[in-house]
Tab-separated table of C-alpha atoms and ligand atoms in Angstrom:
chain	number	residue	atom	x	y	z
P	1	MET	CA	-102.568	-132.361	15.918
P	2	LEU	CA	-99.872	-134.675	15.085
P	3	LEU	CA	-98.344	-132.543	11.915
P	4	LYS	CA	-96.354	-134.451	8.891
P	5	PHE	CA	-93.903	-132.770	7.209
P	6	THR	CA	-91.065	-133.387	5.124
P	7	LYS	CA	-87.134	-131.453	6.844
P	8	MET	CA	-85.249	-129.766	2.612
P	9	HIS	CA	-82.945	-127.740	1.752
P	10	GLY	CA	-81.706	-126.333	-1.464
P	11	LEU	CA	-78.077	-125.548	-0.094
P	12	GLY	CA	-78.158	-125.189	3.208
P	13	ASN	CA	-81.644	-123.232	3.928
P	14	ASP	CA	-83.680	-125.235	5.311
P	15	PHE	CA	-87.372	-125.820	5.612
P	16	VAL	CA	-89.801	-127.236	6.887
P	17	VAL	CA	-92.302	-128.371	4.032
P	18	VAL	CA	-96.664	-129.289	5.076
P	19	ASP	CA	-98.425	-129.913	3.166
P	20	LEU	CA	-102.206	-129.268	3.312
P	21	ILE	CA	-103.841	-130.488	0.279
P	22	THR	CA	-103.551	-134.212	2.288
P	23	GLN	CA	-103.624	-132.732	5.917
P	24	ARG	CA	-106.298	-130.349	7.254
P	25	PHE	CA	-103.943	-127.588	9.674
P	26	ASN	CA	-105.365	-123.982	10.669
P	27	LEU	CA	-101.376	-122.795	10.234
P	28	LYS	CA	-101.121	-119.739	12.791
P	29	PRO	CA	-98.184	-117.662	13.014
P	30	HIS	CA	-97.542	-119.028	16.602
P	31	HIS	CA	-97.219	-122.072	15.271
P	32	VAL	CA	-95.061	-121.512	12.609
P	33	ARG	CA	-92.260	-119.755	15.329
P	34	LYS	CA	-92.814	-123.185	17.460
P	35	ILE	CA	-91.539	-125.652	14.210
P	36	ALA	CA	-89.087	-123.132	13.664
P	37	ASP	CA	-87.093	-122.987	16.462
P	38	ARG	CA	-83.867	-124.365	17.080
P	39	ASN	CA	-84.218	-125.618	19.642
P	40	PHE	CA	-87.951	-126.192	21.020
P	41	GLY	CA	-89.323	-126.855	17.683
P	42	VAL	CA	-88.053	-128.839	14.307
P	43	GLY	CA	-85.827	-126.423	13.694
P	44	CYS	CA	-86.318	-124.034	9.649
P	45	ASP	CA	-85.331	-120.968	8.054
P	46	GLN	CA	-88.973	-121.109	6.241
P	47	LEU	CA	-91.319	-123.052	6.150
P	48	LEU	CA	-93.099	-123.668	3.145
P	49	VAL	CA	-96.991	-124.831	2.756
P	50	VAL	CA	-98.221	-127.280	0.033
P	51	GLU	CA	-102.303	-125.926	-0.973
P	52	ALA	CA	-104.489	-126.385	-4.048
P	53	PRO	CA	-104.062	-123.363	-6.342
P	54	SER	CA	-106.543	-120.610	-5.934
P	55	ARG	CA	-107.090	-120.564	-10.562
P	56	PRO	CA	-107.422	-122.577	-13.219
P	57	ASP	CA	-104.070	-121.722	-14.833
P	58	VAL	CA	-101.383	-123.483	-12.406
P	59	ASP	CA	-101.569	-126.585	-9.933
P	60	PHE	CA	-100.518	-125.246	-6.749
P	61	ARG	CA	-100.306	-122.481	-4.503
P	62	TYR	CA	-97.245	-121.899	-2.408
P	63	ARG	CA	-97.004	-120.540	0.914
P	64	ILE	CA	-94.108	-119.071	2.576
P	65	PHE	CA	-93.119	-118.088	6.604
P	66	ASN	CA	-90.255	-116.799	8.369
P	67	ALA	CA	-88.664	-118.407	10.704
P	68	GLU	CA	-90.623	-114.964	12.382
P	69	GLY	CA	-93.811	-115.935	12.076
P	70	SER	CA	-94.388	-113.501	8.793
P	71	GLU	CA	-95.477	-114.020	5.559
P	72	VAL	CA	-93.716	-113.354	2.557
P	73	GLU	CA	-93.884	-113.159	-1.122
P	74	GLN	CA	-91.262	-115.144	-2.412
P	75	CYS	CA	-88.179	-117.624	-2.144
P	76	GLY	CA	-86.265	-119.088	-4.528
P	77	ASN	CA	-84.900	-121.926	-3.074
P	78	GLY	CA	-87.800	-123.222	-1.126
P	79	ALA	CA	-89.191	-122.749	-5.197
P	80	ARG	CA	-86.512	-126.026	-5.750
P	81	CYS	CA	-87.549	-127.997	-2.712
P	82	PHE	CA	-91.121	-127.085	-3.615
P	83	ALA	CA	-90.788	-128.611	-6.509
P	84	ARG	CA	-89.301	-132.057	-6.077
P	85	PHE	CA	-91.448	-132.518	-2.190
P	86	VAL	CA	-94.832	-132.316	-5.229
P	87	ARG	CA	-92.915	-134.677	-7.769
P	88	ASP	CA	-91.950	-137.063	-4.856
P	89	LYS	CA	-95.341	-137.397	-3.050
P	90	LYS	CA	-97.068	-137.510	-6.464
P	91	LEU	CA	-98.813	-134.799	-6.168
P	92	THR	CA	-98.084	-133.616	-9.815
P	93	GLY	CA	-96.833	-135.501	-13.141
P	94	ASN	CA	-96.436	-131.861	-14.792
P	95	ASN	CA	-92.941	-130.884	-15.570
P	96	PRO	CA	-92.849	-127.483	-15.472
P	97	ILE	CA	-95.271	-127.174	-12.836
P	98	ARG	CA	-96.791	-123.589	-12.241
P	99	VAL	CA	-96.867	-122.098	-9.116
P	100	GLU	CA	-98.499	-119.278	-7.048
P	101	THR	CA	-96.783	-117.629	-5.101
P	102	ALA	CA	-97.639	-113.951	-2.978
P	103	GLY	CA	-95.306	-113.098	-4.871
P	104	GLY	CA	-96.160	-114.344	-8.819
P	105	ILE	CA	-96.703	-117.269	-10.477
P	106	ILE	CA	-93.939	-119.560	-10.629
P	107	SER	CA	-92.546	-122.311	-13.436
P	108	LEU	CA	-90.612	-124.666	-11.879
P	109	GLU	CA	-88.936	-127.766	-13.667
P	110	ILE	CA	-87.172	-130.479	-13.113
P	111	ASP	CA	-84.261	-132.234	-14.793
P	112	GLU	CA	-83.133	-135.240	-15.363
P	113	GLN	CA	-80.596	-134.875	-12.627
P	114	LYS	CA	-83.110	-133.086	-10.843
P	115	ARG	CA	-81.427	-129.442	-10.300
P	116	VAL	CA	-85.225	-127.862	-9.973
P	117	ARG	CA	-84.531	-124.739	-13.131
P	118	VAL	CA	-87.501	-122.221	-12.013
P	119	ASP	CA	-88.789	-119.412	-13.458
P	120	MET	CA	-88.755	-116.890	-11.786
P	121	GLY	CA	-90.417	-113.668	-12.861
P	122	ALA	CA	-89.715	-110.781	-14.312
P	123	PRO	CA	-87.174	-108.286	-11.709
P	124	ILE	CA	-90.210	-105.372	-10.301
P	125	LEU	CA	-87.528	-102.447	-10.437
P	126	GLU	CA	-89.908	-99.375	-9.871
P	127	PRO	CA	-89.657	-98.493	-6.478
P	128	ASP	CA	-93.371	-97.804	-5.587
P	129	ALA	CA	-93.933	-101.861	-6.073
P	130	ILE	CA	-90.900	-102.732	-4.434
P	131	PRO	CA	-91.355	-101.397	-2.190
P	132	PHE	CA	-88.978	-98.614	-2.156
P	133	ILE	CA	-89.397	-95.336	-0.833
P	134	ALA	CA	-87.122	-92.795	-3.722
P	135	ASP	CA	-87.682	-89.932	-5.467
P	136	ALA	CA	-87.138	-91.716	-8.867
P	137	ARG	CA	-86.128	-95.129	-10.000
P	138	ALA	CA	-82.787	-95.385	-10.492
P	139	THR	CA	-79.758	-98.286	-11.787
P	140	THR	CA	-77.852	-97.745	-7.765
P	141	TYR	CA	-79.811	-95.169	-4.690
P	142	THR	CA	-77.653	-93.747	-2.030
P	143	LEU	CA	-78.765	-95.343	1.453
P	144	GLU	CA	-78.086	-93.530	4.542
P	145	ALA	CA	-78.173	-95.650	7.970
P	146	ASP	CA	-75.920	-95.321	10.519
P	147	GLY	CA	-74.316	-92.082	9.491
P	148	ARG	CA	-72.783	-93.024	6.583
P	149	ASP	CA	-74.550	-93.276	3.034
P	150	TYR	CA	-74.353	-96.434	0.363
P	151	THR	CA	-74.559	-96.588	-2.688
P	152	VAL	CA	-77.250	-100.190	-3.131
P	153	SER	CA	-80.163	-101.641	-5.724
P	154	ALA	CA	-82.647	-101.754	-5.013
P	155	ILE	CA	-84.965	-105.159	-6.986
P	156	SER	CA	-87.911	-107.316	-5.550
P	157	MET	CA	-88.224	-110.442	-6.862
P	158	GLY	CA	-91.861	-110.511	-5.364
P	159	ASN	CA	-89.855	-109.978	-2.526
P	160	PRO	CA	-88.091	-107.576	-1.309
P	161	HIS	CA	-83.952	-107.259	-2.022
P	162	VAL	CA	-81.483	-104.596	-1.128
P	163	VAL	CA	-78.407	-105.099	-2.646
P	164	LEU	CA	-74.849	-104.033	-2.403
P	165	GLN	CA	-71.050	-104.019	-3.328
P	166	VAL	CA	-68.397	-105.584	-1.325
P	167	ASP	CA	-64.632	-106.457	-2.068
P	168	ASP	CA	-64.609	-109.659	0.232
P	169	THR	CA	-68.281	-111.748	1.136
P	170	ARG	CA	-65.859	-113.024	4.419
P	171	TYR	CA	-65.112	-109.768	6.328
P	172	ALA	CA	-68.765	-108.333	5.089
P	173	PRO	CA	-70.536	-106.583	8.154
P	174	VAL	CA	-73.692	-109.322	7.762
P	175	ALA	CA	-75.079	-109.656	11.102
P	176	THR	CA	-74.667	-105.267	11.999
P	177	LEU	CA	-74.902	-103.456	8.731
P	178	GLY	CA	-77.909	-106.478	7.939
P	179	PRO	CA	-80.234	-106.032	11.086
P	180	ILE	CA	-80.160	-102.427	10.050
P	181	LEU	CA	-80.756	-102.000	6.579
P	182	GLU	CA	-83.366	-104.834	7.002
P	183	ALA	CA	-85.163	-102.563	9.273
P	184	HIS	CA	-84.105	-99.018	7.311
P	185	GLY	CA	-87.236	-96.435	6.784
P	186	ARG	CA	-86.995	-96.209	3.150
P	187	PHE	CA	-88.729	-100.105	3.072
P	188	PRO	CA	-91.830	-100.490	4.302
P	189	LYS	CA	-91.997	-103.618	4.332
P	190	ARG	CA	-88.871	-104.247	5.255
P	191	VAL	CA	-85.909	-105.429	2.873
P	192	ASN	CA	-83.628	-108.586	2.208
P	193	VAL	CA	-79.587	-107.291	2.920
P	194	GLY	CA	-77.743	-108.484	0.119
P	195	PHE	CA	-73.285	-108.412	-0.135
P	196	MET	CA	-72.241	-108.994	-3.480
P	197	GLN	CA	-68.580	-109.444	-4.202
P	198	VAL	CA	-68.217	-109.161	-8.057
P	199	LEU	CA	-65.240	-112.168	-8.814
P	200	ASP	CA	-65.617	-112.463	-12.839
P	201	ARG	CA	-68.537	-110.773	-15.731
P	202	GLN	CA	-70.194	-114.569	-14.625
P	203	ARG	CA	-68.985	-115.138	-11.309
P	204	PHE	CA	-69.871	-114.342	-7.867
P	205	ARG	CA	-70.776	-114.172	-4.201
P	206	LEU	CA	-72.738	-113.571	-2.639
P	207	ARG	CA	-74.293	-114.152	1.336
P	208	VAL	CA	-78.258	-111.896	2.440
P	209	PHE	CA	-79.286	-111.180	5.307
P	210	GLU	CA	-82.737	-112.130	5.709
P	211	ARG	CA	-85.983	-110.375	6.366
P	212	GLY	CA	-87.359	-112.170	9.402
P	213	VAL	CA	-84.295	-114.630	9.776
P	214	GLY	CA	-81.347	-113.643	9.821
P	215	GLU	CA	-78.539	-114.913	7.956
P	216	THR	CA	-78.683	-117.587	5.883
P	217	LEU	CA	-76.278	-120.394	3.950
P	218	ALA	CA	-78.185	-119.006	1.004
P	219	CYS	CA	-81.445	-117.329	-0.434
P	220	GLY	CA	-82.245	-117.524	-4.220
P	221	SER	CA	-84.390	-114.956	-4.316
P	222	GLY	CA	-81.416	-112.772	-3.422
P	223	ALA	CA	-79.057	-114.109	-5.667
P	224	CYS	CA	-81.925	-113.489	-8.273
P	225	ALA	CA	-81.808	-110.159	-7.260
P	226	ALA	CA	-78.110	-109.659	-7.050
P	227	MET	CA	-78.072	-110.862	-11.077
P	228	VAL	CA	-80.016	-108.455	-11.144
P	229	ALA	CA	-78.223	-105.144	-9.827
P	230	GLY	CA	-74.291	-106.961	-11.855
P	231	VAL	CA	-75.963	-107.068	-14.575
P	232	GLN	CA	-77.745	-102.915	-14.782
P	233	ARG	CA	-74.920	-101.925	-12.779
P	234	GLY	CA	-72.808	-103.775	-16.350
P	235	LEU	CA	-70.367	-105.502	-13.851
P	236	LEU	CA	-71.642	-109.313	-15.056
P	237	ASP	CA	-73.014	-111.306	-18.147
P	238	SER	CA	-76.507	-112.521	-18.955
P	239	ASN	CA	-75.412	-116.322	-17.659
P	240	ALA	CA	-73.323	-116.163	-14.119
P	241	THR	CA	-72.962	-118.366	-10.973
P	242	ALA	CA	-73.493	-117.613	-7.776
P	243	GLU	CA	-71.658	-118.873	-4.487
P	244	LEU	CA	-73.731	-118.796	-1.421
P	245	ASN	CA	-71.512	-120.067	1.395
P	246	GLY	CA	-73.961	-123.135	1.653
P	247	GLY	CA	-73.253	-124.011	-2.410
P	248	GLU	CA	-73.891	-123.229	-6.212
P	249	LEU	CA	-76.666	-121.241	-7.914
P	250	ILE	CA	-77.349	-121.030	-11.768
P	251	LEU	CA	-78.180	-117.921	-13.175
P	252	SER	CA	-79.773	-115.980	-16.169
P	253	TRP	CA	-81.398	-113.121	-16.683
P	254	GLN	CA	-81.517	-111.575	-20.803
P	255	GLY	CA	-82.187	-108.074	-19.062
P	256	GLU	CA	-85.677	-106.181	-18.335
P	257	GLY	CA	-88.900	-107.086	-19.311
P	258	HIS	CA	-87.330	-111.198	-18.954
P	259	PRO	CA	-88.139	-113.723	-15.594
P	260	VAL	CA	-84.949	-114.270	-13.626
P	261	ILE	CA	-83.671	-118.435	-14.160
P	262	MET	CA	-82.364	-119.926	-11.634
P	263	THR	CA	-81.275	-123.216	-10.895
P	264	GLY	CA	-80.228	-125.536	-8.819
P	265	PRO	CA	-80.382	-128.998	-6.032
P	266	ALA	CA	-82.819	-129.658	-3.978
P	267	THR	CA	-82.374	-131.940	-0.815
P	268	THR	CA	-85.211	-133.960	1.583
P	269	VAL	CA	-82.998	-135.103	4.457
P	270	PHE	CA	-86.248	-136.456	7.301
P	271	GLU	CA	-89.856	-137.042	6.912
P	272	GLY	CA	-91.081	-136.302	10.625
P	273	GLN	CA	-95.015	-135.324	12.692
P	274	VAL	CA	-94.049	-132.652	14.843
P	275	ARG	CA	-97.125	-132.160	18.268
P	276	ILE	CA	-99.017	-129.279	17.794
I	1	LIG	N1	-84.397	-117.907	1.212
I	1	LIG	C1	-85.379	-117.411	0.552
I	1	LIG	C2	-86.268	-116.207	0.692
I	1	LIG	C3	-87.472	-116.687	1.989
I	1	LIG	C4	-88.115	-114.885	2.433
I	1	LIG	C5	-87.218	-113.477	2.858
I	1	LIG	N2	-86.649	-114.104	3.759
I	1	LIG	C6	-88.068	-112.512	2.290
I	1	LIG	O1	-88.448	-112.559	3.603
I	1	LIG	O2	-88.410	-112.735	1.571
I	1	LIG	C7	-84.417	-117.988	-0.584
I	1	LIG	O3	-84.080	-118.778	-0.584
I	1	LIG	O4	-84.887	-116.694	-2.019
C-alpha cells in the first residue's frame, strides 16, 4: 500500500507525520523502523500519528514512535509539528487544540507568526511515576554509572528524562555516557539523557541523547525537563530560553503543580507517499 506522509521538523528534530484519520493502516513497529531508516526509508527521529480521539474532551489522539519502533508517551517538538499539520490539513479550526498522548493531555496554540505554544502539562517528580528507582523523592540524586557518581535530576514530562549539569555542552560525553544512562537499571522504561549548561538565569544550552534514537538536534520534552531541573536547583528563573543545536525554545515554569509552557517553530519540509 502507498502511505501518504508529511516530513516535518521542530528545530531539526525530524518527523514523518501520518494521518490515520483519512487513511487506514495498521501500523506496526517494523513499519516504523522501515520508514524511519535514513538509508532505506524516508528517515526521521520519530514517526507521529494523527488519530481520532478516544474521549470527547479532546480534538485528536497523538501517537509517537521512536525510530527504533518503540511507542512512547510524549514528544514536545513533535507536538508543535502536530499542531501545524492538523491546521494546514484543515483537520480542525480549533485553537488551542487539545490532544491526548500516552503521557497525558497537552494543549497546542498556534500564534500569528505560526509559532506553536505547547502546554506540556505539569512535570512528574515522584520517582515511582517517572519511573525511577529511588528511596525517596529529591531535587537531585546520585546515579552510579561506569564506575563514577553523577548528580542528576529525574523528571517525567509524560516521558522520562534524566538531566546532568555540564560546564560546556560542546564537550559533554553525549555519545558515550548517553547510551549508558539511557539503559540504566534505575530507569525501568529507559530514559532520555539531557546534558545542560546553564549560561545565566534566563538561558541554558542543552544536548539530549534520546531514548530509542540517539542524539537529536533538539528535544522539546528534554528542554522542558532541563528547565524544571534548572529551576528546582535554583539556577534558572521561571522564564528561560533553551539553546539546542537546532535552534531555540522559549520556556516557562512557575513551579511545582504548574505546567511547563514551551514555544517554538514547526516546519513542513515536503509531502510524499511511501510503499509499505
Ligand atoms: N524528540 C522528542 C522526544 C521523543 C521521545 C523520546 N525519544 C522518548 O523516548 O521519550 C521531543 O521533542 O520531546
